[in-house]
XYZ file of C-alpha atoms in Angstrom:
694
model
C 185.575 -141.289 33.646
C 186.971 -141.162 30.141
C 189.606 -138.524 29.453
C 188.412 -136.012 26.855
C 190.706 -134.983 23.997
C 190.034 -131.400 25.169
C 191.478 -132.015 28.663
C 194.316 -129.618 29.416
C 196.123 -131.786 31.991
C 196.870 -135.311 30.779
C 198.186 -138.374 32.518
C 199.090 -141.795 31.239
C 196.112 -143.813 32.367
C 196.642 -147.205 33.945
C 193.045 -148.287 33.506
C 192.713 -150.128 30.191
C 188.971 -149.520 30.052
C 189.534 -145.813 30.496
C 192.063 -145.818 27.674
C 189.654 -147.743 25.461
C 186.970 -145.122 26.140
C 189.410 -142.307 25.358
C 190.463 -143.931 22.081
C 186.866 -144.537 21.056
C 185.970 -140.901 21.711
C 189.098 -139.633 19.918
C 188.391 -141.777 16.861
C 184.717 -140.855 16.672
C 184.738 -137.099 17.155
C 186.080 -134.280 15.006
C 189.302 -132.923 16.476
C 190.977 -129.680 15.391
C 194.668 -128.791 15.421
C 193.993 -126.450 18.336
C 192.390 -129.330 20.241
C 195.501 -131.439 19.744
C 197.773 -128.614 20.877
C 195.671 -128.107 24.031
C 195.233 -131.802 24.790
C 198.548 -132.310 26.522
C 200.209 -130.289 29.262
C 203.742 -128.969 28.843
C 205.019 -131.671 31.190
C 203.507 -134.440 29.106
C 204.633 -132.790 25.867
C 208.221 -132.655 27.119
C 208.165 -136.362 27.904
C 206.869 -137.191 24.429
C 208.797 -134.645 22.357
C 211.769 -136.864 21.585
C 210.949 -139.422 18.925
C 212.863 -142.654 19.604
C 215.148 -143.962 16.884
C 214.035 -147.259 15.393
C 216.535 -150.078 15.372
C 215.534 -151.155 11.891
C 217.436 -149.961 8.853
C 215.261 -148.024 6.407
C 215.935 -148.749 2.766
C 216.660 -145.341 1.204
C 217.650 -145.156 -2.448
C 218.241 -141.986 -4.458
C 216.706 -139.796 -1.758
C 213.528 -141.771 -0.968
C 212.607 -144.691 1.301
C 210.889 -147.769 -0.115
C 207.452 -146.729 1.213
C 207.611 -143.303 -0.428
C 209.036 -144.724 -3.631
C 206.151 -147.199 -3.794
C 203.762 -144.285 -3.268
C 205.316 -142.339 -6.160
C 205.352 -145.375 -8.454
C 201.660 -146.072 -7.763
C 200.245 -142.564 -7.462
C 196.464 -142.783 -8.033
C 194.570 -140.338 -10.197
C 191.346 -138.719 -9.090
C 189.562 -140.600 -11.895
C 187.203 -137.848 -13.128
C 185.319 -140.424 -15.196
C 184.246 -142.449 -12.132
C 180.465 -142.063 -11.539
C 179.488 -139.833 -8.653
C 177.767 -142.705 -6.823
C 181.118 -144.497 -6.539
C 182.720 -141.616 -4.683
C 183.606 -142.655 -1.143
C 183.836 -146.358 -1.980
C 187.012 -148.413 -1.982
C 188.324 -148.544 -5.540
C 191.111 -150.668 -6.928
C 193.824 -148.462 -8.391
C 195.684 -149.935 -11.335
C 199.262 -150.863 -10.571
C 199.082 -150.682 -6.772
C 199.820 -153.555 -4.424
C 196.862 -153.178 -2.091
C 197.725 -156.275 -0.085
C 200.581 -154.487 1.658
C 199.423 -150.876 1.523
C 196.345 -148.886 2.460
C 193.390 -149.389 0.124
C 192.954 -146.291 -2.082
C 189.555 -144.659 -1.766
C 187.995 -141.996 -3.974
C 186.499 -139.000 -2.145
C 184.406 -135.985 -3.115
C 184.413 -132.487 -1.590
C 181.615 -129.975 -1.081
C 182.567 -127.925 -4.172
C 182.876 -130.831 -6.585
C 186.580 -131.444 -6.014
C 187.724 -135.055 -6.003
C 190.445 -136.781 -4.088
C 191.900 -140.190 -3.365
C 193.601 -141.779 -0.377
C 197.224 -142.485 -1.333
C 198.820 -145.941 -0.801
C 201.098 -144.802 2.036
C 201.158 -145.395 5.800
C 203.598 -144.218 8.481
C 203.881 -142.806 11.991
C 206.178 -140.144 13.439
C 208.785 -142.703 14.551
C 209.001 -144.081 11.001
C 209.166 -140.549 9.617
C 212.049 -139.538 11.871
C 213.974 -142.744 11.214
C 213.616 -142.373 7.445
C 214.477 -138.667 7.694
C 217.753 -139.380 9.477
C 218.640 -141.927 6.823
C 218.024 -139.491 3.977
C 214.415 -139.780 2.758
C 213.471 -136.347 1.411
C 209.752 -137.106 1.341
C 209.570 -138.262 4.974
C 211.710 -135.285 6.016
C 209.255 -132.936 4.353
C 206.156 -134.546 5.903
C 207.797 -134.526 9.340
C 208.742 -130.870 8.852
C 205.104 -130.010 8.093
C 204.040 -131.559 11.415
C 206.776 -129.636 13.249
C 205.786 -126.317 11.625
C 202.202 -126.827 12.824
C 203.569 -127.400 16.379
C 201.876 -130.813 16.485
C 204.791 -133.252 16.869
C 204.432 -133.678 20.653
C 200.680 -134.170 20.345
C 201.091 -136.676 17.508
C 203.611 -138.691 19.535
C 201.411 -138.728 22.634
C 198.314 -139.833 20.716
C 200.255 -142.538 18.874
C 201.464 -143.934 22.198
C 197.965 -144.111 23.662
C 196.490 -145.696 20.540
C 199.220 -148.332 20.350
C 198.814 -149.142 24.058
C 195.324 -150.508 23.386
C 196.129 -152.091 20.055
C 194.579 -149.384 17.885
C 196.160 -148.247 14.592
C 198.153 -145.044 15.023
C 199.283 -144.489 11.462
C 199.046 -141.321 9.391
C 197.214 -141.163 6.063
C 197.682 -138.971 2.988
C 194.941 -137.898 0.599
C 195.482 -136.151 -2.746
C 192.895 -133.809 -4.232
C 192.512 -131.306 -7.059
C 189.815 -128.960 -8.363
C 190.357 -129.224 -12.101
C 192.188 -131.421 -14.542
C 195.761 -130.239 -15.046
C 195.673 -128.004 -11.971
C 197.731 -128.225 -8.803
C 197.136 -131.115 -6.437
C 196.836 -130.617 -2.695
C 197.930 -133.189 -0.134
C 196.322 -133.531 3.277
C 197.921 -135.414 6.185
C 195.583 -136.972 8.734
C 195.862 -136.963 12.516
C 197.205 -140.224 14.069
C 194.751 -143.076 13.635
C 192.183 -140.889 11.856
C 191.771 -141.451 8.148
C 189.747 -139.512 5.588
C 186.120 -140.448 4.979
C 185.357 -137.194 3.159
C 187.101 -134.111 1.761
C 184.763 -131.853 3.700
C 186.890 -131.690 6.832
C 187.840 -128.120 7.668
C 191.456 -127.040 7.307
C 192.048 -127.244 11.070
C 191.349 -131.000 11.041
C 194.425 -131.962 9.029
C 197.862 -130.720 7.978
C 197.846 -129.358 4.428
C 200.680 -129.840 1.944
C 200.745 -128.542 -1.632
C 202.111 -130.262 -4.700
C 202.108 -129.299 -8.359
C 203.886 -130.034 -11.638
C 207.248 -128.268 -11.749
C 209.565 -127.094 -14.548
C 211.566 -130.093 -16.631
C 234.838 -98.042 1.254
C 236.695 -96.381 -1.510
C 236.032 -95.007 -4.981
C 236.901 -96.475 -8.364
C 237.538 -95.146 -11.835
C 235.472 -98.084 -13.065
C 232.802 -99.598 -10.830
C 233.553 -103.264 -10.029
C 231.062 -106.071 -9.546
C 229.959 -106.138 -5.915
C 227.411 -107.598 -3.495
C 225.186 -105.827 -0.968
C 223.875 -107.031 2.387
C 220.353 -106.700 3.813
C 220.289 -107.363 7.540
C 218.739 -106.388 10.863
C 220.778 -104.218 13.172
C 221.050 -105.069 16.863
C 222.682 -107.548 19.194
C 226.125 -106.880 20.567
C 227.890 -103.649 19.704
C 228.680 -104.179 16.048
C 231.524 -102.583 14.155
C 230.435 -99.376 12.382
C 232.175 -96.801 10.227
C 232.822 -93.474 11.952
C 235.084 -90.468 11.494
C 237.308 -91.777 14.290
C 238.040 -95.185 12.728
C 237.769 -94.421 9.001
C 241.515 -94.190 8.379
C 242.106 -97.425 10.310
C 239.421 -99.394 8.462
C 240.751 -98.262 5.071
C 243.877 -100.330 5.789
C 241.905 -103.424 6.729
C 239.204 -104.809 8.992
C 240.271 -107.555 11.449
C 238.052 -110.615 11.026
C 237.508 -110.978 14.768
C 235.798 -107.558 14.853
C 233.105 -108.614 12.368
C 229.730 -110.021 13.373
C 228.743 -113.523 12.274
C 226.299 -112.142 9.700
C 229.069 -110.043 8.131
C 231.453 -113.024 8.075
C 228.836 -115.224 6.412
C 228.043 -112.521 3.848
C 231.737 -112.198 2.962
C 231.951 -115.962 2.450
C 228.868 -115.940 0.180
C 230.246 -113.040 -1.869
C 233.552 -114.834 -2.336
C 231.794 -118.044 -3.403
C 229.956 -115.912 -5.978
C 233.368 -114.631 -7.158
C 232.607 -111.070 -6.037
C 235.515 -109.129 -4.532
C 233.555 -106.295 -2.912
C 230.688 -106.159 -0.411
C 228.588 -103.089 0.455
C 227.294 -103.032 4.065
C 225.392 -99.959 5.232
C 226.966 -99.776 8.694
C 230.474 -99.985 7.171
C 229.896 -97.823 4.085
C 227.904 -94.919 5.561
C 229.570 -92.790 8.226
C 227.487 -93.339 11.340
C 226.585 -90.202 13.271
C 227.156 -87.965 10.232
C 223.753 -86.636 9.136
C 225.121 -85.108 5.933
C 226.808 -88.319 4.779
C 223.711 -90.325 5.694
C 221.464 -87.986 3.705
C 223.746 -88.208 0.675
C 224.057 -91.988 0.768
C 220.346 -92.527 1.467
C 219.581 -90.775 -1.816
C 221.837 -93.199 -3.658
C 220.131 -96.416 -2.556
C 218.524 -97.025 -5.941
C 221.946 -97.057 -7.600
C 223.665 -98.907 -4.735
C 221.277 -101.863 -4.727
C 220.229 -101.553 -8.351
C 223.861 -101.564 -9.477
C 224.918 -104.567 -7.416
C 225.492 -108.030 -8.842
C 223.944 -109.779 -5.839
C 222.054 -108.842 -2.691
C 222.622 -111.144 0.295
C 219.603 -111.182 2.589
C 219.969 -112.452 6.183
C 216.247 -113.192 6.314
C 215.864 -115.032 9.629
C 218.506 -113.352 11.787
C 217.101 -111.115 14.534
C 220.433 -109.331 14.856
C 223.925 -109.296 13.369
C 225.465 -111.915 15.659
C 223.154 -114.741 14.505
C 224.535 -115.142 11.002
C 223.044 -116.233 7.697
C 222.991 -120.023 7.981
C 220.249 -120.899 10.448
C 218.595 -123.906 8.806
C 218.223 -126.698 11.390
C 219.448 -130.233 10.754
C 217.036 -132.446 8.807
C 214.905 -129.460 7.779
C 213.054 -129.929 4.511
C 211.639 -127.134 2.403
C 210.139 -129.540 -0.113
C 211.332 -131.803 -2.881
C 210.730 -132.874 -6.476
C 209.885 -136.423 -7.464
C 208.793 -138.447 -10.475
C 205.390 -139.996 -9.873
C 203.509 -142.501 -12.003
C 199.798 -141.913 -12.631
C 197.959 -144.482 -14.735
C 201.276 -145.635 -16.198
C 202.330 -142.084 -17.111
C 205.347 -140.456 -15.424
C 205.097 -136.834 -14.258
C 207.527 -134.570 -12.421
C 205.940 -132.983 -9.334
C 207.102 -130.448 -6.765
C 206.030 -130.949 -3.140
C 206.064 -127.864 -0.889
C 204.031 -125.973 1.687
C 201.656 -123.377 0.236
C 203.316 -120.703 2.396
C 206.829 -121.620 1.242
C 207.904 -118.333 -0.354
C 205.964 -115.976 1.914
C 207.218 -117.600 5.126
C 210.817 -117.663 3.955
C 210.992 -114.251 2.280
C 208.117 -111.782 2.560
C 207.052 -112.791 6.098
C 210.539 -113.339 7.483
C 212.017 -111.384 10.393
C 213.991 -109.220 7.994
C 210.942 -108.435 5.830
C 209.349 -106.427 8.655
C 212.152 -103.831 8.368
C 211.046 -100.920 6.187
C 214.381 -100.314 4.469
C 214.419 -103.910 3.224
C 211.488 -103.316 0.852
C 213.499 -101.267 -1.627
C 216.593 -103.384 -1.047
C 214.620 -106.424 -2.236
C 212.849 -104.721 -5.124
C 215.812 -102.808 -6.536
C 218.390 -105.602 -6.423
C 218.729 -107.456 -9.751
C 219.165 -110.745 -7.898
C 218.942 -111.784 -4.250
C 219.879 -114.826 -2.188
C 217.747 -115.177 0.953
C 219.449 -117.025 3.823
C 217.362 -118.238 6.733
C 215.781 -120.931 8.843
C 214.083 -122.423 5.781
C 217.300 -122.736 3.796
C 218.515 -120.708 0.823
C 216.243 -119.036 -1.732
C 217.427 -117.059 -4.711
C 215.581 -114.951 -7.242
C 216.248 -112.657 -10.168
C 214.096 -110.949 -12.801
C 213.102 -114.245 -14.400
C 213.479 -117.047 -11.841
C 212.717 -118.046 -8.272
C 214.489 -121.089 -6.826
C 215.690 -122.629 -3.571
C 218.180 -125.223 -2.407
C 215.270 -127.680 -2.422
C 214.130 -126.596 -5.916
C 217.398 -125.525 -7.588
C 215.783 -125.640 -11.017
C 213.213 -123.074 -9.947
C 209.566 -123.334 -9.030
C 206.660 -121.824 -10.832
C 204.290 -119.064 -9.743
C 201.186 -120.068 -7.845
C 200.667 -121.645 -4.440
C 204.383 -121.848 -3.670
C 204.674 -118.056 -3.711
C 201.909 -117.415 -1.229
C 200.221 -114.978 -3.604
C 203.082 -112.481 -3.393
C 204.816 -110.904 -6.361
C 206.517 -107.544 -6.858
C 206.971 -106.895 -10.578
C 207.904 -103.222 -10.186
C 211.531 -103.714 -11.141
C 211.469 -107.432 -11.903
C 209.681 -110.026 -14.039
C 208.657 -107.605 -16.749
C 209.181 -107.781 -20.442
C 210.330 -104.665 -22.258
C 206.784 -104.103 -23.483
C 205.601 -103.689 -19.874
C 207.871 -100.771 -19.093
C 205.733 -98.192 -20.839
C 202.452 -99.445 -19.450
C 201.494 -97.076 -16.669
C 198.823 -99.441 -15.365
C 201.301 -102.229 -14.671
C 203.573 -99.870 -12.770
C 200.681 -98.354 -10.822
C 199.485 -101.756 -9.635
C 203.048 -102.633 -8.666
C 203.347 -99.423 -6.688
C 200.112 -100.141 -4.811
C 201.371 -103.590 -3.785
C 204.743 -102.180 -2.799
C 203.133 -99.381 -0.770
C 200.876 -101.863 1.029
C 203.839 -104.036 2.029
C 206.078 -101.110 2.942
C 203.503 -99.212 5.007
C 203.079 -102.258 7.252
C 206.816 -102.461 8.011
C 208.730 -101.022 10.951
C 211.187 -98.137 10.875
C 213.657 -97.446 13.673
C 213.401 -93.746 12.779
C 209.745 -92.987 11.851
C 210.862 -89.802 10.120
C 212.474 -91.968 7.405
C 209.042 -92.931 6.026
C 209.598 -91.295 2.621
C 213.381 -91.643 2.634
C 213.357 -95.441 2.997
C 211.199 -95.891 -0.129
C 212.823 -93.104 -2.185
C 214.910 -95.525 -4.240
C 211.815 -97.343 -5.508
C 210.088 -94.027 -6.256
C 213.100 -92.833 -8.240
C 213.218 -96.078 -10.232
C 209.517 -95.814 -11.044
C 209.910 -92.170 -12.080
C 212.750 -93.101 -14.429
C 210.565 -95.745 -16.086
C 207.215 -93.924 -16.241
C 208.257 -90.245 -16.157
C 205.451 -89.317 -13.753
C 205.853 -86.567 -11.144
C 206.133 -87.644 -7.514
C 204.729 -85.719 -4.541
C 205.333 -87.031 -1.001
C 204.398 -90.622 -1.872
C 201.713 -89.897 -4.516
C 201.901 -89.771 -8.322
C 200.470 -86.838 -10.262
C 199.007 -88.655 -13.281
C 196.251 -90.325 -11.259
C 196.375 -88.312 -8.080
C 192.604 -88.349 -7.587
C 192.751 -92.107 -7.119
C 196.023 -91.889 -5.197
C 194.380 -89.583 -2.642
C 191.780 -92.231 -1.770
C 193.989 -94.418 0.400
C 192.757 -95.577 3.790
C 194.369 -96.721 7.019
C 193.879 -100.446 7.656
C 195.379 -100.279 11.129
C 194.931 -96.777 12.616
C 197.488 -95.825 15.255
C 198.365 -92.759 17.259
C 199.165 -89.584 15.326
C 202.945 -89.515 14.691
C 205.213 -86.487 14.522
C 205.003 -84.554 11.246
C 206.824 -86.087 8.281
C 204.405 -85.595 5.357
C 201.275 -83.576 4.433
C 198.033 -84.927 5.870
C 196.867 -86.041 2.403
C 199.859 -88.386 2.015
C 199.788 -91.989 3.267
C 203.311 -91.356 4.586
C 201.797 -89.095 7.260
C 200.427 -92.062 9.241
C 201.791 -95.225 10.836
C 200.455 -98.673 9.974
C 199.460 -100.441 6.789
C 197.416 -98.510 4.228
C 195.191 -99.829 1.452
C 193.398 -98.554 -1.625
C 189.622 -98.669 -2.021
C 189.725 -99.199 -5.775
C 192.397 -100.101 -8.284
C 193.490 -97.430 -10.714
C 191.105 -96.950 -13.611
C 188.254 -98.935 -12.029
C 186.069 -95.827 -11.444
C 185.275 -93.432 -14.297
C 183.612 -90.449 -12.588
C 185.627 -87.629 -11.014
C 183.864 -85.442 -8.428
C 186.981 -83.569 -7.274
C 189.957 -82.885 -9.543
C 193.452 -81.826 -8.528
C 194.231 -78.263 -9.617
C 197.707 -77.865 -8.157
C 200.192 -79.568 -5.849
C 202.927 -77.854 -3.868
C 205.508 -79.858 -1.898
C 208.678 -78.600 -0.225
C 211.421 -81.232 -0.158
C 214.479 -81.067 2.061
C 216.998 -82.134 -0.615
C 216.100 -85.281 -2.536
C 212.874 -84.772 -4.580
C 211.950 -88.381 -3.738
C 212.887 -88.158 -0.073
C 211.882 -86.254 3.057
C 209.538 -83.249 2.843
C 209.015 -80.275 5.135
C 205.597 -79.138 3.888
C 203.002 -79.410 1.173
C 199.458 -78.600 0.072
C 197.043 -79.659 -2.635
C 194.168 -77.697 -4.212
C 191.020 -79.416 -5.505
C 188.136 -78.245 -7.688
C 185.065 -79.855 -6.122
C 181.499 -80.634 -7.147
C 180.306 -80.451 -3.558
C 180.690 -81.877 -0.082
C 178.602 -82.780 2.961
C 179.117 -81.499 6.500
C 178.719 -84.046 9.289
C 179.330 -84.572 12.990
C 181.493 -87.459 14.191
C 179.598 -89.850 16.448
C 181.714 -92.376 18.280
C 180.113 -95.493 19.681
C 183.297 -97.040 21.141
C 186.661 -95.882 22.407
C 188.282 -97.910 19.641
C 186.972 -98.131 16.069
C 184.885 -101.192 15.317
C 185.886 -103.770 12.724
C 183.775 -104.399 9.646
C 183.698 -107.375 7.320
C 186.825 -106.480 5.352
C 189.010 -105.642 8.321
C 188.862 -101.854 8.086
C 188.501 -99.659 11.167
C 185.325 -97.580 10.927
C 183.749 -94.612 12.668
C 180.349 -93.003 12.113
C 179.286 -89.465 11.248
C 175.803 -87.900 11.051
C 175.138 -85.473 8.193
C 174.173 -82.143 9.721
C 170.497 -81.303 9.463
C 169.535 -84.920 8.719
C 169.408 -88.296 10.425
C 171.604 -89.982 7.794
C 174.677 -91.784 9.157
C 177.702 -92.759 7.068
C 180.830 -94.644 8.079
C 184.436 -93.752 7.303
C 187.981 -94.906 7.989
C 189.872 -92.603 10.388
C 193.514 -91.979 9.569
C 194.636 -92.120 13.208
C 193.251 -93.051 16.612
C 194.153 -89.655 18.018
C 193.585 -86.762 15.617
C 195.368 -84.008 17.471
C 192.554 -82.225 19.308
C 190.597 -85.475 19.525
C 187.629 -86.448 17.395
C 185.242 -85.927 20.282
C 186.052 -82.193 20.213
C 185.557 -81.807 16.461
C 182.312 -80.007 15.732
C 182.263 -80.758 12.029
C 183.922 -82.919 9.404
C 183.319 -82.840 5.652
C 182.690 -85.750 3.279
C 184.338 -84.788 -0.021
C 183.557 -87.225 -2.898
C 186.565 -87.648 -5.174
C 185.639 -90.415 -7.601
C 182.896 -92.915 -8.310
C 181.085 -94.908 -10.955
C 180.403 -98.487 -11.962
C 182.837 -101.288 -11.217
C 182.861 -105.077 -11.001
C 184.057 -105.932 -7.492
C 184.995 -109.220 -5.879
C 182.395 -110.385 -3.380
C 182.975 -111.900 0.063
C 182.974 -115.423 -1.390
C 185.911 -114.522 -3.653
C 183.866 -114.492 -6.864
C 183.907 -111.517 -9.217
C 180.462 -110.032 -9.757
C 179.132 -110.223 -13.300
C 176.959 -107.123 -12.883
C 178.206 -103.587 -12.320
C 178.126 -102.052 -8.858
C 177.961 -98.292 -8.184
C 180.422 -96.802 -5.738
C 181.585 -93.423 -4.463
C 184.790 -92.834 -2.545
C 186.513 -89.761 -1.162
C 188.090 -87.901 1.737
C 186.905 -86.886 5.194
C 188.285 -83.441 6.065
C 188.235 -80.979 8.936
C 188.983 -77.252 8.861
C 192.386 -76.028 9.997
C 190.911 -72.793 11.348
C 193.800 -70.861 9.824
C 192.250 -69.848 6.522
C 188.862 -70.106 4.843
C 188.738 -73.103 2.544
C 191.804 -74.714 4.118
C 191.459 -78.244 5.476
C 193.464 -81.157 6.755
C 192.695 -84.755 6.061
C 190.900 -86.670 8.826
C 190.056 -89.959 7.088
C 188.540 -91.519 3.968
C 185.246 -93.143 3.013
C 183.925 -95.638 0.491
C 180.218 -96.223 -0.082
C 179.652 -99.396 -2.041
C 176.462 -101.508 -2.288
C 178.643 -104.598 -2.092
C 179.400 -103.785 1.543
C 176.625 -101.324 2.391
C 172.919 -101.363 1.622
C 172.078 -99.974 -1.814
C 169.960 -97.402 0.020
C 173.150 -96.030 1.643
C 174.640 -95.181 -1.747
C 171.341 -93.738 -2.986
C 170.945 -91.629 0.167
C 174.474 -90.247 -0.077
C 174.118 -89.267 -3.731
C 170.692 -87.696 -3.089
C 172.129 -85.610 -0.236
C 174.996 -84.553 -2.493
C 172.473 -83.337 -5.077
C 170.451 -81.471 -2.437
C 173.172 -80.112 -0.126
C 176.608 -80.679 -1.681
C 176.938 -77.521 -3.761
C 175.355 -75.393 -1.023
C 177.820 -76.578 1.638
C 180.734 -76.006 -0.729
C 179.585 -72.471 -1.557
C 179.265 -71.605 2.119
C 182.777 -72.810 2.847
C 184.750 -72.121 -0.333
C 184.712 -72.591 -4.077
C 188.003 -74.478 -3.983
C 189.281 -76.881 -1.359
C 192.896 -76.708 -0.180
C 194.214 -79.601 1.895
C 197.118 -78.115 3.789
C 200.253 -79.591 5.262
C 199.328 -79.163 8.916
C 197.776 -81.867 11.023
């Protein structure tokens, strides 16, 4: 019986006919990356993991082997002028030596994109050999295979194909959607070329390419560096009252962790004489000193010359320099297309996000403001060194910088960076920046959950200094109606009190915003007053707070749970259902927490309070922006505190939008508001106060 590519326990077959059957099936059927990863047991993978060194000497000149240099010198264009009926046929590409290289072939995708098979062939043994001898292109392609956890599977398949005389080479195809746009490279599985561009993304390894660009005080503050790092590991040296006088005379090098030693070396290479490290510059165990220093983070990081970020280290003993030997984070090369030379950058589409915003360090809540506030940062990790300032992003593989776009993974934080002076007074730009920052920060971890507002206070202070807006427990007064309409993307258990129920800082997990600022023009509930009691820093921890709203009306409803856990809808939000009292109308909402104190099952009534609505032009599920306006209404779900008439606490939020719901749902909600909204409000109160208690 032939061995299926899906078999979980593999053996090296001795029957040639069986191997021939396996190869025929492998070549003919569509195989996904998951199939390849499951195709070989751990025992077989271990045997095939080591790629043997080839005895031949690879000709590497100026960073590239002869095969890659030929590829760059004969890079085919997608030939947009070629008739559609020629797509998929072998086409002679001007300037290429097709007698010794794969025949280029033009391809077409489902959405009109065009591509071409590149004159390049190799296998993993060739890639490793060329990598060890200095080819940057082969090193990068091999690294892409390793990152997809496919190297063992590739090696095993190559061995089986070669055993029966079948080709086991890898193929590259280049494609683009529009003239002048970025090109995307796809790497085939061993022995499987490209007959079409319509393979799904799990049937190849994707690579992106695009055109690149040709402990004391001082009378006068010195230039200094700061360190962002993860605590943990062995007992690290910390500043305390007991050792302060000793450390002022000097810190023995053998008492420092590897991360601290590496950071000192980097600071010295940058010609900086001083380094600020939180565990050595804040007295540990002293709540008063910690509170004072925590309020200074905006000036500490904002006033530094350089922030050193140990991005990949899980704890202090691992250090900053963790890039493995032969790792490649991409490269730049001159390629020739139709006789015209162009400079291109080759990198994974997740390059920046994986190395910076999705690194181990980036999951630490305090790091968000450390990254945003610092004027320049060098990120040290498994993917090499990255550095960025207010105008440039670069890496050791792209020292001249790389442009925005696919290399950045769609991530940018222009709150305190990459802005011209004309942007500083534009409230909209700052508001959008704050929403992105809040989304990232709310999904991070905090060792002390009570630091939720404290750990972002530096960013809030910087934004206040630029925009002049008033700040209340994580929300801004100028557009507080929109600010109130946040929702919990990942509801968790109700934490201990640290913010009023109407603040996103009151819950754990990532929060989102239904609509961008200014996208809805109707206000159904306006903020009359806000009262927040802070502990010391006006941008830090709070001990209480309430907000009063003037409302047009609200609907009373009963929560109806269908499952123990909230269900998931199309856009990844957790939803629960509520039935409007006296009717059979059911509306969904996003709960703030999984456990709401007394439990939702025991709540007799909740209230749907519309806050804002109107026409907007949303982005549909297919990623396209609608050309016609769509009506929406969004607001809060409240429950009574039982302490005072008209006093509520927040329970969740809702958004009724014909893009995601039936149009009849929006119409029904607005009709019920007209019929019952004012009556329910009059019965309960004329004003609505959302109190601090949960």
